Coordinates of C-alpha atoms (C1' of nucleotides) in Angstrom, one line a residue:
Chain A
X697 CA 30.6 -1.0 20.8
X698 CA 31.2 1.0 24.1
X699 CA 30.8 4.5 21.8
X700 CA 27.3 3.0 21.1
X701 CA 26.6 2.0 24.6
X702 CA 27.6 6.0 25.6
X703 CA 25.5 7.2 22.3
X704 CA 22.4 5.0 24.5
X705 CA 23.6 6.5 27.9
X706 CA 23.6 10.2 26.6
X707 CA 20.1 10.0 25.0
X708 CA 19.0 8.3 28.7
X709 CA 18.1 4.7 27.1
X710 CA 19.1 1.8 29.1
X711 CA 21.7 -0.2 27.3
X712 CA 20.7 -3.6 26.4
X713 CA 22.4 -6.0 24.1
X714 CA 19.8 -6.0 21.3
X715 CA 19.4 -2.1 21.4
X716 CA 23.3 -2.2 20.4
X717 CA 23.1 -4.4 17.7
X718 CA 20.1 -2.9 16.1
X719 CA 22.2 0.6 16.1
X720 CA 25.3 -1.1 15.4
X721 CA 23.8 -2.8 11.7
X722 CA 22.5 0.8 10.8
X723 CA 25.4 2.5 11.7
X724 CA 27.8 0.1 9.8
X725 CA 25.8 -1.1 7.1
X726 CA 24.7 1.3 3.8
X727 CA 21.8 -1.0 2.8
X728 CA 19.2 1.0 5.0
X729 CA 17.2 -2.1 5.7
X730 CA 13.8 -2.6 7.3
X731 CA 13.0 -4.3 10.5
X732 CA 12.2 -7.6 9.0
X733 CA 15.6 -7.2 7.6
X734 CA 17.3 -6.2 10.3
X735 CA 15.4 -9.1 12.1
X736 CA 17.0 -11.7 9.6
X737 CA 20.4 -10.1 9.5
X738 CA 20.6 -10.5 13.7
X739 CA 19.2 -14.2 13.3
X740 CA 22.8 -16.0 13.6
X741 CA 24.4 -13.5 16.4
X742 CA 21.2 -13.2 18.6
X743 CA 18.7 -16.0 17.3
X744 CA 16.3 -15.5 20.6
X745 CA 15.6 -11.7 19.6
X746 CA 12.4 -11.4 18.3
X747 CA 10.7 -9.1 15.8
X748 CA 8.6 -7.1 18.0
X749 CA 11.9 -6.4 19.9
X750 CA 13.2 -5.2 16.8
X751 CA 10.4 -2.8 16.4
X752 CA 9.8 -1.4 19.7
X753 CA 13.6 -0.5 19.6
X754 CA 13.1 1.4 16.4
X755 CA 10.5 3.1 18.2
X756 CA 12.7 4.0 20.6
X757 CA 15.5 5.2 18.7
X758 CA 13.6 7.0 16.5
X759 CA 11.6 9.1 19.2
X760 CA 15.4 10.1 20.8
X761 CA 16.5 11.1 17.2
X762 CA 19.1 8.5 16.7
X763 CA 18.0 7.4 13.9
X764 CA 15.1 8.1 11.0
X765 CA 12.4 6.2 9.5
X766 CA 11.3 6.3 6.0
X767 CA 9.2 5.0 3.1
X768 CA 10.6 5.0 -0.3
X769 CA 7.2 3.7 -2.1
X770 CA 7.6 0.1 -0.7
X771 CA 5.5 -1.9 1.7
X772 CA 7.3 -1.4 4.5
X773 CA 9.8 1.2 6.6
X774 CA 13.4 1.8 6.0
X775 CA 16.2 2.9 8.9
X776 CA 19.2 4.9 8.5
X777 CA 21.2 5.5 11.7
X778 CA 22.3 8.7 9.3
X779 CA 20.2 11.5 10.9
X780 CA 21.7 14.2 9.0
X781 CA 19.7 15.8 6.3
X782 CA 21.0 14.1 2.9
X783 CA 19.0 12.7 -0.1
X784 CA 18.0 9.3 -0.7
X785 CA 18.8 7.6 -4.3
X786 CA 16.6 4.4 -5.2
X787 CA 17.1 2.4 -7.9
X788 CA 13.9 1.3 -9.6
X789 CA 15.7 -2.3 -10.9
X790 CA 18.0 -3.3 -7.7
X791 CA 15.3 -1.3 -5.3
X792 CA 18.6 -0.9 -3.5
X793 CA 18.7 2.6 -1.5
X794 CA 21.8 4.8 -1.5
X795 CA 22.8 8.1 0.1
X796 CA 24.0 10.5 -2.0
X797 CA 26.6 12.8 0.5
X798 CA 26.4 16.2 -1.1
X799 CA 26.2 19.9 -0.1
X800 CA 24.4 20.8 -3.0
X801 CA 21.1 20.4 -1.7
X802 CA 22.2 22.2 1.8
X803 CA 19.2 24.9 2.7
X804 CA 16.6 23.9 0.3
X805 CA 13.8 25.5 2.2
X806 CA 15.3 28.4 2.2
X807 CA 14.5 28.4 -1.6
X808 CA 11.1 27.9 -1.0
X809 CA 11.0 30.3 1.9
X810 CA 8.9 33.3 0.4
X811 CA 6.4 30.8 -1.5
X812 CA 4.5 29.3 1.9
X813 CA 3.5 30.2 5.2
X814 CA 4.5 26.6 6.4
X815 CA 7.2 26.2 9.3
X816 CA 9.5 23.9 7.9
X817 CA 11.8 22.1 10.1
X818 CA 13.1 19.7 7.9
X819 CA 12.9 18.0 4.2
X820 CA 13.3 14.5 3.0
X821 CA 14.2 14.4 -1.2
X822 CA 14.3 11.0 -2.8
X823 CA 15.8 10.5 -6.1
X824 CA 14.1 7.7 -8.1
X825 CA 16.2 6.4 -11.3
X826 CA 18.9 3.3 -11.9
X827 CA 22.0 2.7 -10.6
X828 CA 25.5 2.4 -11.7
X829 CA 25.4 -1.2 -11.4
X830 CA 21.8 -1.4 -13.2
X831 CA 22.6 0.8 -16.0
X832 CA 25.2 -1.5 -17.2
X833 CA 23.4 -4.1 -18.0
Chain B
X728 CA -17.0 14.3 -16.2
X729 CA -16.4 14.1 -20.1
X730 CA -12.6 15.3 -19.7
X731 CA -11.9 12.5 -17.0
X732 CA -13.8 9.9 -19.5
X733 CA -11.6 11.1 -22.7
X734 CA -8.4 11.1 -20.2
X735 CA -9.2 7.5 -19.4
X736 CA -9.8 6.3 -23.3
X737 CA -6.5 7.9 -24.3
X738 CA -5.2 5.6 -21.7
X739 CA -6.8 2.9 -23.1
X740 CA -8.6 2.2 -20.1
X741 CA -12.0 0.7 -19.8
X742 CA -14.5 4.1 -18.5
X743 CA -16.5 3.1 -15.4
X744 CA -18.5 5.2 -12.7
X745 CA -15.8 4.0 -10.5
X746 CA -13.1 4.7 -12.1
X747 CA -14.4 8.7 -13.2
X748 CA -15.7 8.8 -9.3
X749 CA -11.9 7.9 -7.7
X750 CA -10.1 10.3 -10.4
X751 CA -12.4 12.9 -9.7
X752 CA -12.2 13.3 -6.3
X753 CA -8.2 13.0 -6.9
X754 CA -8.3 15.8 -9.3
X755 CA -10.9 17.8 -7.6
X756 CA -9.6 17.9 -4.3
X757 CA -6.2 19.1 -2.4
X758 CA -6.0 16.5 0.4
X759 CA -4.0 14.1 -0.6
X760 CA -6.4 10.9 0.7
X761 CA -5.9 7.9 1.7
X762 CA -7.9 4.8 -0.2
X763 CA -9.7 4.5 3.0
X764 CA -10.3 8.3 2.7
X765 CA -11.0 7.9 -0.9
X766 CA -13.7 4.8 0.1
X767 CA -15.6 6.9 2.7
X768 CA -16.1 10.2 0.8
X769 CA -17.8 7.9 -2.4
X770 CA -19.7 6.2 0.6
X771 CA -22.6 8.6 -0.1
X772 CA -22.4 8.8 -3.9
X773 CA -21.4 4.8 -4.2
X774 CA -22.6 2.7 -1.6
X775 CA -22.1 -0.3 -3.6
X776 CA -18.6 0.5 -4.5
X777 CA -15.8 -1.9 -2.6
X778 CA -12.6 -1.3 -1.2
X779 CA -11.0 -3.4 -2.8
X780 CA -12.3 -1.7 -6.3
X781 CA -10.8 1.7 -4.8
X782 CA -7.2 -0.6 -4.7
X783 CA -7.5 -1.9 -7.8
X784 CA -8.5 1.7 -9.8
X785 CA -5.6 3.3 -8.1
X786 CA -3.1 0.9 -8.8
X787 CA -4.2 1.0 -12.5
X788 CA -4.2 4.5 -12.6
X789 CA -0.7 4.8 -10.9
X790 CA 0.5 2.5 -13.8
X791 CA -0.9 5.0 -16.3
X792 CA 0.7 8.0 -15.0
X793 CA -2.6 9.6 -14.1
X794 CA -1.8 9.4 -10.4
X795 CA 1.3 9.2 -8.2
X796 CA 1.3 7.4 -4.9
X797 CA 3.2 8.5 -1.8
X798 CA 4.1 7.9 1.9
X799 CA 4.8 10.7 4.0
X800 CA 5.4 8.4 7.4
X801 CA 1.8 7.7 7.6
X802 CA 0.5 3.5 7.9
X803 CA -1.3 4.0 4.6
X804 CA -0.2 5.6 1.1
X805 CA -2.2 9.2 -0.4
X806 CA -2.7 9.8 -4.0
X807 CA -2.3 13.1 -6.0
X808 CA -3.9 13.1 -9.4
X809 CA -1.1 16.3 -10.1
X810 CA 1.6 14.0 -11.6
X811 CA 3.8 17.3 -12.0
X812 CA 6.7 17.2 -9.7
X813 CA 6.1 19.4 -7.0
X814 CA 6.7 19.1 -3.3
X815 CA 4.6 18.5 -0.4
X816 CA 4.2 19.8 2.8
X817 CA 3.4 17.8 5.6
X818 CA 1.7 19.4 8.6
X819 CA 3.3 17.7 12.1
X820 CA 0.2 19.1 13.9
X821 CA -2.7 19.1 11.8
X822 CA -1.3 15.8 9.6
X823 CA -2.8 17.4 6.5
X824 CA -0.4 17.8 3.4
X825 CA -0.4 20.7 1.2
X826 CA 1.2 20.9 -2.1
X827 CA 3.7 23.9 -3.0
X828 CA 3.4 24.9 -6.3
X829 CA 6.8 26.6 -7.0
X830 CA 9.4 26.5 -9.6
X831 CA 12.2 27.4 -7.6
X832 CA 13.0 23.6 -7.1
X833 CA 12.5 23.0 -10.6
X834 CA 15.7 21.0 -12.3
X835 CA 16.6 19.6 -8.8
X836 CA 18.7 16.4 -10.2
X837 CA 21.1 18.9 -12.1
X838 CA 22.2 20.1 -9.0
X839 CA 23.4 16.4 -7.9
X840 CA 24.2 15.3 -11.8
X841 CA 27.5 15.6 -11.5
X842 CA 27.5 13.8 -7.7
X843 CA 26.3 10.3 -8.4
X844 CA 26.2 7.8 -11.3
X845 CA 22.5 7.3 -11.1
X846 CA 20.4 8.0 -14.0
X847 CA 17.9 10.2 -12.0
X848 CA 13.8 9.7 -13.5
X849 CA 12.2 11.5 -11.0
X850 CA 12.2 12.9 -7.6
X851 CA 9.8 13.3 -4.5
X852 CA 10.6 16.0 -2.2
X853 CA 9.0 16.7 1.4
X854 CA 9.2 19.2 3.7
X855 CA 8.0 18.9 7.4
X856 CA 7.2 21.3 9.5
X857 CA 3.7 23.4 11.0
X858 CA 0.8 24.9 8.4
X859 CA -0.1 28.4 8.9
X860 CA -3.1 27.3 10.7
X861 CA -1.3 25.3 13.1
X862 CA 1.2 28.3 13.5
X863 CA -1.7 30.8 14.8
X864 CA -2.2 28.6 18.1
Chain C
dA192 C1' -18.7 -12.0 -27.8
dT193 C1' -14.9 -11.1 -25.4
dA194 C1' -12.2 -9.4 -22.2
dA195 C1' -11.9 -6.7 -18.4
dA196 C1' -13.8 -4.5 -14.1
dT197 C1' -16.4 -5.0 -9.9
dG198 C1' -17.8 -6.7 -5.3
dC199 C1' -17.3 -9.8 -1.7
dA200 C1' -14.8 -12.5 1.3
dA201 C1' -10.6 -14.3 2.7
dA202 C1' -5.9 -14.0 3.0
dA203 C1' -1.4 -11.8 3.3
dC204 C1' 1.5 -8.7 5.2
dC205 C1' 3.6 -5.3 8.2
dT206 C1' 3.3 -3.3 12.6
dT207 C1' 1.5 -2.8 17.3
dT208 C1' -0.1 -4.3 21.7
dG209 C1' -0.8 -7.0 26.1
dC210 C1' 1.2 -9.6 29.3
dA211 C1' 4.4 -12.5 31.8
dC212 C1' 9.1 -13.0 32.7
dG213 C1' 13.8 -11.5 33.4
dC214 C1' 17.3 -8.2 34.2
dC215 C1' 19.5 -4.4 36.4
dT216 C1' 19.8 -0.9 40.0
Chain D
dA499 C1' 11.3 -3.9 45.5
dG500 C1' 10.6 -1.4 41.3
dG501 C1' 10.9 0.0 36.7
dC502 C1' 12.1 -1.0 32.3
dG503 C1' 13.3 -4.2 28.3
dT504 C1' 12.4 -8.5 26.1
dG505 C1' 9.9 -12.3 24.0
dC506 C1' 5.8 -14.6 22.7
dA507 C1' 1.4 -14.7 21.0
dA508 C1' -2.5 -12.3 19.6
dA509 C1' -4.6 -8.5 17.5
dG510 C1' -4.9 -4.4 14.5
dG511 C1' -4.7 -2.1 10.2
dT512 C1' -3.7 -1.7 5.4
dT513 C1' -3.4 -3.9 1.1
dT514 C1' -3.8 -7.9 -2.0
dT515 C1' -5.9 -11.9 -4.0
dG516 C1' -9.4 -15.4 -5.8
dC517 C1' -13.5 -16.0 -7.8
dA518 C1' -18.2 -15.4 -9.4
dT519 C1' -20.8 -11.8 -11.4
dT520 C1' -21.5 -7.7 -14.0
dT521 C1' -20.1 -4.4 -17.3
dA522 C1' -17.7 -2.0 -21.2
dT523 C1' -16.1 -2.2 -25.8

DNA sequence: ATAAATGCAAAACCTTTGCACGCCT
DNA sequence: AGGCGTGCAAAGGTTTTGCATTTAT
């Protein structure tokens, strides 16, 4: 709790109750939710927060690089408080998201580096297929 | 106009105007649109066409494999009637996205196989950064 | 002839915005 | 006092849906 109030403090964000929480679910949890879900999953800790709270501190968490923002083919945005660069895995039954912590995909533009002119500055990879959980049954 | 007909019959889809307009400008063109995008540049050829026809046509195509479907961070989703994987390149400046034809990245899952229990279908891969037009100013 | 595709309007959904209020310094 | 964050409601934008009509096979 007080590591993520310095984490706020060191990026120059004020520190406010909800902006903890919000951190605090994507830091702990693995599910990578949205803000609707994140919304629901504050509901019985801080019932008077409201949604548009929950967005404009995504906003502001994003824009200080604290966390990152993507789309996995869905119909809304997922957060992951897990800023380092690392593929995503989603399961096409479960639609479940996982991290897949590996060094093997470490540099990847520097494999693409003599075919474009393009700047990169950094690369998102998604891995679509079924899960361990899926594939048994 | 013959080849996108005979594409849609071996798909078992009905063959419409619509249907050869939307593909074409998918296959014909390198930007990626949006279906907004997509609804304005048959504005002049198709007046009568709808919106909601553009959805409908790329969600049927998107079933069939002829199209993939993709958010790179964007409020709306682009199209790419090149089904191959391949990555793209997303402009922070100029917003445009390119595609990178390269086979350097070709066989990506192998890398991870032995990382993860997922059974990996496909992946998406995108690299952010500045275009070479956008690197000249 | 039949089943499916289109076009229109309305609805649904996610996300953003405006504004008043409250909090903290 | 002042600036910022929050909460509420409304608005905005994208995408989907229902239904009558038209079209393809």
């Amino acid at each position: 709790m007080l590591q993520i109030a310095n984490l706020l403090k060191e990026n120059h964000l004020k520190v406010t109750p909800q902006r903890i929480a919000i951190f605090k679910i994507l830091y702990t949890s693995t599910e990578h939710p949205s803000a609707e879900q994140i919304y629901k999953d504050l509901q019985p800790t801080h019932p008077t927060m409201s949604l548009a709270t929950v967005y404009k501190t995504l906003d502001t968490l994003k824009k200080s690089g604290l966390i990152q923002e993507f789309n996995v083919g869905e119909d809304c945005f997922r957060y992951d408080a897990n800023v380092n660069t690392h593929p995503h895995m989603i399961c096409l039954e479960c639609h479940q998201v996982f991290d897949l912590h590996t060094d093997k995909l470490n540099n990847l533009r520097d494999y693409v580096k003599d075919e474009t002119d393009f700047n990169i500055t950094y690369e998102k990879v998604f891995f679509y297929g079924t899960c361990a959980e899926c594939n048994k049954s």
